[in-house]
Amino acid sequence: MEYFPAPLEKLVEQFARLPGIGGKSAQRLAFYVLGLPEEEAKEFADAILDAKHSVTCCPVCQNFTAGGLCPICASPKRDSSTICVVADPRDVAAIERSREYDGQYHVLHGVISPLNHVGPDDLAIKSLVERVAKGGVQEVIMATNPDTEGEATAMYIARLLKPFDVRVTRLAYGIPVGGHLEFADDATLMRALEGRRDI
Ligand SMILES: [Zn+2]
């Protein structure tokens, strides 16, 4: 039995399909949208279609952009001899926020995950190898997450890049800033010891 008129039910269903949104939240969002003034509801709908139509992948780094080269690849200030490999466009945003990195990126759009049927061909790995094969790249920083899939993806790519004259590095692991040693898990502590450096 449906509790709401069909168009409202349909809107609830659409929200319920979004990641992390359960039935209750979907209803709340649908009711909120229904309560918006016509103009704002249109802006919301237009923003979805506009993003869908105009956001493309940068032909060099595969990060999301609004057509053509992304601002990072297009910038002469960025060091094109260093490529930071990340799984997701959101990771680019996270690293950019640190303001510590002035190289370029390569966005894989996922990690190798046999359980979810994601293989190397489903990711932007071939374009990365081609980029390195062209020459001019001195270092590739593997910045996938330090979980099983992120590790496996980093190792896989590192192996592919072996034949090229390029340094492949991995982001350091360790204790989070502001964290406490006594609360760190064994794997984190072990990696932090391995990755220690001179001060
Ligand atoms: Zn780019």
CSV table of C-alpha atoms and ligand atoms in Angstrom, one decimal:
chain,number,residue,atom,x,y,z
A,1,MET,CA,0.0,0.0,0.0
A,2,GLU,CA,1.3,3.5,-0.9
A,3,TYR,CA,1.0,6.1,1.7
A,4,PHE,CA,1.7,9.1,-0.5
A,5,PRO,CA,0.4,10.2,-3.9
A,6,ALA,CA,2.3,8.5,-6.7
A,7,PRO,CA,4.5,11.5,-7.8
A,8,LEU,CA,5.6,12.0,-4.2
A,9,GLU,CA,6.2,8.3,-3.7
A,10,LYS,CA,8.4,8.4,-6.8
A,11,LEU,CA,10.4,11.3,-5.4
A,12,VAL,CA,10.9,9.4,-2.1
A,13,GLU,CA,12.2,6.4,-4.1
A,14,GLN,CA,14.7,8.6,-6.0
A,15,PHE,CA,16.1,9.9,-2.7
A,16,ALA,CA,16.2,6.4,-1.2
A,17,ARG,CA,18.5,5.4,-4.1
A,18,LEU,CA,21.2,7.8,-3.0
A,19,PRO,CA,24.1,6.3,-1.0
A,20,GLY,CA,23.7,6.5,2.7
A,21,ILE,CA,20.0,7.5,2.6
A,22,GLY,CA,17.5,5.3,4.3
A,23,GLY,CA,13.7,5.2,4.0
A,24,LYS,CA,13.1,7.8,6.7
A,25,SER,CA,15.7,10.3,5.4
A,26,ALA,CA,14.4,9.8,1.9
A,27,GLN,CA,10.9,10.9,3.1
A,28,ARG,CA,12.3,13.9,4.9
A,29,LEU,CA,14.3,15.0,1.8
A,30,ALA,CA,11.3,14.5,-0.5
A,31,PHE,CA,9.0,16.5,1.8
A,32,TYR,CA,11.6,19.2,2.0
A,33,VAL,CA,11.9,19.5,-1.8
A,34,LEU,CA,8.1,19.5,-2.1
A,35,GLY,CA,8.0,22.4,0.3
A,36,LEU,CA,10.5,24.5,-1.7
A,37,PRO,CA,9.3,27.5,-3.8
A,38,GLU,CA,8.9,26.5,-7.4
A,39,GLU,CA,12.1,28.6,-8.4
A,40,GLU,CA,14.3,26.8,-5.9
A,41,ALA,CA,13.0,23.4,-6.8
A,42,LYS,CA,13.8,24.2,-10.4
A,43,GLU,CA,17.3,25.3,-9.5
A,44,PHE,CA,17.8,22.0,-7.7
A,45,ALA,CA,16.6,19.9,-10.6
A,46,ASP,CA,18.6,22.1,-13.1
A,47,ALA,CA,21.8,21.7,-11.0
A,48,ILE,CA,21.6,17.9,-11.3
A,49,LEU,CA,21.1,18.0,-15.1
A,50,ASP,CA,23.7,20.7,-15.5
A,51,ALA,CA,26.3,18.7,-13.6
A,52,LYS,CA,25.4,15.6,-15.5
A,53,HIS,CA,25.8,17.4,-18.9
A,54,SER,CA,28.8,19.6,-18.3
A,55,VAL,CA,31.2,17.7,-16.0
A,56,THR,CA,33.7,15.6,-17.9
A,57,CYS,CA,37.0,13.9,-17.1
A,58,CYS,CA,40.2,15.8,-17.7
A,59,PRO,CA,41.9,14.1,-20.7
A,60,VAL,CA,45.2,14.0,-18.8
A,61,CYS,CA,44.5,13.3,-15.1
A,62,GLN,CA,40.9,12.0,-15.4
A,63,ASN,CA,39.8,14.3,-12.6
A,64,PHE,CA,36.3,15.9,-13.0
A,65,THR,CA,36.3,19.2,-14.8
A,66,ALA,CA,33.9,21.4,-16.7
A,67,GLY,CA,35.3,20.5,-20.2
A,68,GLY,CA,38.9,20.4,-21.5
A,69,LEU,CA,42.0,20.3,-19.3
A,70,CYS,CA,41.3,20.6,-15.6
A,71,PRO,CA,42.7,23.8,-13.9
A,72,ILE,CA,45.6,21.8,-12.3
A,73,CYS,CA,46.8,20.2,-15.5
A,74,ALA,CA,46.4,23.5,-17.3
A,75,SER,CA,48.4,25.5,-14.7
A,76,PRO,CA,52.0,26.2,-15.6
A,77,LYS,CA,52.8,26.5,-11.8
A,78,ARG,CA,52.2,22.8,-11.2
A,79,ASP,CA,55.1,20.4,-11.5
A,80,SER,CA,54.3,17.9,-14.2
A,81,SER,CA,57.2,15.6,-13.2
A,82,THR,CA,55.3,14.4,-10.1
A,83,ILE,CA,52.0,12.6,-10.3
A,84,CYS,CA,49.9,11.8,-7.2
A,85,VAL,CA,47.6,8.8,-7.9
A,86,VAL,CA,44.3,8.9,-6.0
A,87,ALA,CA,41.2,6.7,-6.1
A,88,ASP,CA,38.6,9.5,-6.1
A,89,PRO,CA,38.2,13.2,-7.2
A,90,ARG,CA,37.4,13.9,-3.5
A,91,ASP,CA,40.9,12.8,-2.6
A,92,VAL,CA,42.3,15.5,-4.9
A,93,ALA,CA,40.3,18.1,-3.0
A,94,ALA,CA,41.6,16.7,0.3
A,95,ILE,CA,45.3,16.9,-0.8
A,96,GLU,CA,44.8,20.3,-2.3
A,97,ARG,CA,43.4,21.6,1.0
A,98,SER,CA,46.8,20.7,2.6
A,99,ARG,CA,48.5,23.2,0.2
A,100,GLU,CA,51.6,21.1,0.5
A,101,TYR,CA,51.6,19.5,-3.0
A,102,ASP,CA,52.4,21.3,-6.2
A,103,GLY,CA,52.5,18.3,-8.6
A,104,GLN,CA,49.8,16.9,-10.8
A,105,TYR,CA,47.3,14.1,-10.1
A,106,HIS,CA,45.9,11.0,-11.7
A,107,VAL,CA,42.4,9.9,-10.6
A,108,LEU,CA,41.7,6.2,-10.9
A,109,HIS,CA,38.0,6.5,-10.2
A,110,GLY,CA,38.0,3.5,-7.8
A,111,VAL,CA,40.3,0.8,-6.6
A,112,ILE,CA,40.7,-2.8,-7.7
A,113,SER,CA,38.1,-4.8,-5.9
A,114,PRO,CA,37.4,-8.4,-6.9
A,115,LEU,CA,34.5,-8.6,-4.5
A,116,ASN,CA,32.7,-5.7,-6.2
A,117,HIS,CA,33.8,-6.9,-9.7
A,118,VAL,CA,36.1,-3.9,-10.3
A,119,GLY,CA,39.2,-5.0,-12.2
A,120,PRO,CA,42.1,-2.9,-13.5
A,121,ASP,CA,40.4,-2.3,-16.8
A,122,ASP,CA,37.5,-0.6,-15.1
A,123,LEU,CA,39.9,2.1,-13.7
A,124,ALA,CA,42.0,4.8,-15.3
A,125,ILE,CA,45.2,2.7,-15.0
A,126,LYS,CA,46.0,2.4,-18.7
A,127,SER,CA,46.0,6.2,-19.1
A,128,LEU,CA,48.4,6.5,-16.2
A,129,VAL,CA,50.8,4.0,-17.7
A,130,GLU,CA,50.6,5.9,-21.0
A,131,ARG,CA,51.3,9.1,-19.3
A,132,VAL,CA,54.4,7.8,-17.6
A,133,ALA,CA,55.5,6.0,-20.8
A,134,LYS,CA,55.5,9.4,-22.6
A,135,GLY,CA,58.4,10.4,-20.3
A,136,GLY,CA,59.1,13.5,-18.2
A,137,VAL,CA,57.6,12.0,-15.0
A,138,GLN,CA,60.1,11.5,-12.2
A,139,GLU,CA,57.9,10.4,-9.3
A,140,VAL,CA,54.6,8.7,-9.0
A,141,ILE,CA,53.1,9.0,-5.5
A,142,MET,CA,50.6,6.2,-4.7
A,143,ALA,CA,48.0,7.9,-2.5
A,144,THR,CA,45.3,5.3,-2.5
A,145,ASN,CA,43.7,4.5,1.0
A,146,PRO,CA,45.8,2.3,3.3
A,147,ASP,CA,43.2,-0.5,3.3
A,148,THR,CA,43.3,-3.9,1.6
A,149,GLU,CA,42.0,-2.7,-1.7
A,150,GLY,CA,43.9,0.5,-1.7
A,151,GLU,CA,47.1,-1.4,-0.9
A,152,ALA,CA,46.5,-4.0,-3.6
A,153,THR,CA,45.8,-1.3,-6.2
A,154,ALA,CA,49.0,0.6,-5.3
A,155,MET,CA,51.1,-2.6,-5.5
A,156,TYR,CA,49.5,-3.5,-8.9
A,157,ILE,CA,50.3,-0.1,-10.4
A,158,ALA,CA,53.8,0.0,-8.9
A,159,ARG,CA,54.5,-3.3,-10.7
A,160,LEU,CA,53.2,-1.9,-14.0
A,161,LEU,CA,55.4,1.1,-13.7
A,162,LYS,CA,58.6,-0.9,-12.9
A,163,PRO,CA,59.8,-1.0,-16.5
A,164,PHE,CA,59.9,2.8,-16.6
A,165,ASP,CA,62.6,5.0,-15.2
A,166,VAL,CA,60.4,6.5,-12.5
A,167,ARG,CA,60.4,6.6,-8.7
A,168,VAL,CA,57.2,5.1,-7.2
A,169,THR,CA,56.5,6.1,-3.6
A,170,ARG,CA,53.7,5.5,-1.2
A,171,LEU,CA,52.1,8.0,1.3
A,172,ALA,CA,53.6,7.5,4.7
A,173,TYR,CA,51.5,5.7,7.3
A,174,GLY,CA,51.5,6.6,10.9
A,175,ILE,CA,49.9,8.0,14.0
A,176,PRO,CA,47.3,10.7,13.2
A,177,VAL,CA,48.2,14.2,14.3
A,178,GLY,CA,46.7,14.8,17.7
A,179,GLY,CA,46.4,11.0,18.2
A,180,HIS,CA,47.7,8.9,21.1
A,181,LEU,CA,50.1,6.0,20.8
A,182,GLU,CA,48.2,3.9,23.4
A,183,PHE,CA,45.1,4.0,21.2
A,184,ALA,CA,46.8,3.2,17.9
A,185,ASP,CA,46.2,-0.3,16.5
A,186,ASP,CA,49.1,-2.7,16.0
A,187,ALA,CA,49.1,-2.4,12.2
A,188,THR,CA,49.3,1.4,12.4
A,189,LEU,CA,52.1,1.3,15.0
A,190,MET,CA,54.1,-1.2,13.0
A,191,ARG,CA,53.7,0.9,9.9
A,192,ALA,CA,54.6,4.1,11.8
A,193,LEU,CA,57.8,2.4,13.1
A,194,GLU,CA,58.7,1.2,9.6
A,195,GLY,CA,58.1,4.7,8.1
A,196,ARG,CA,60.1,6.6,10.8
A,197,ARG,CA,62.4,9.4,9.7
A,198,ASP,CA,65.2,11.6,10.9
A,199,ILE,CA,64.3,14.8,12.7
B,1,ZN,ZN,43.8,17.2,-15.3
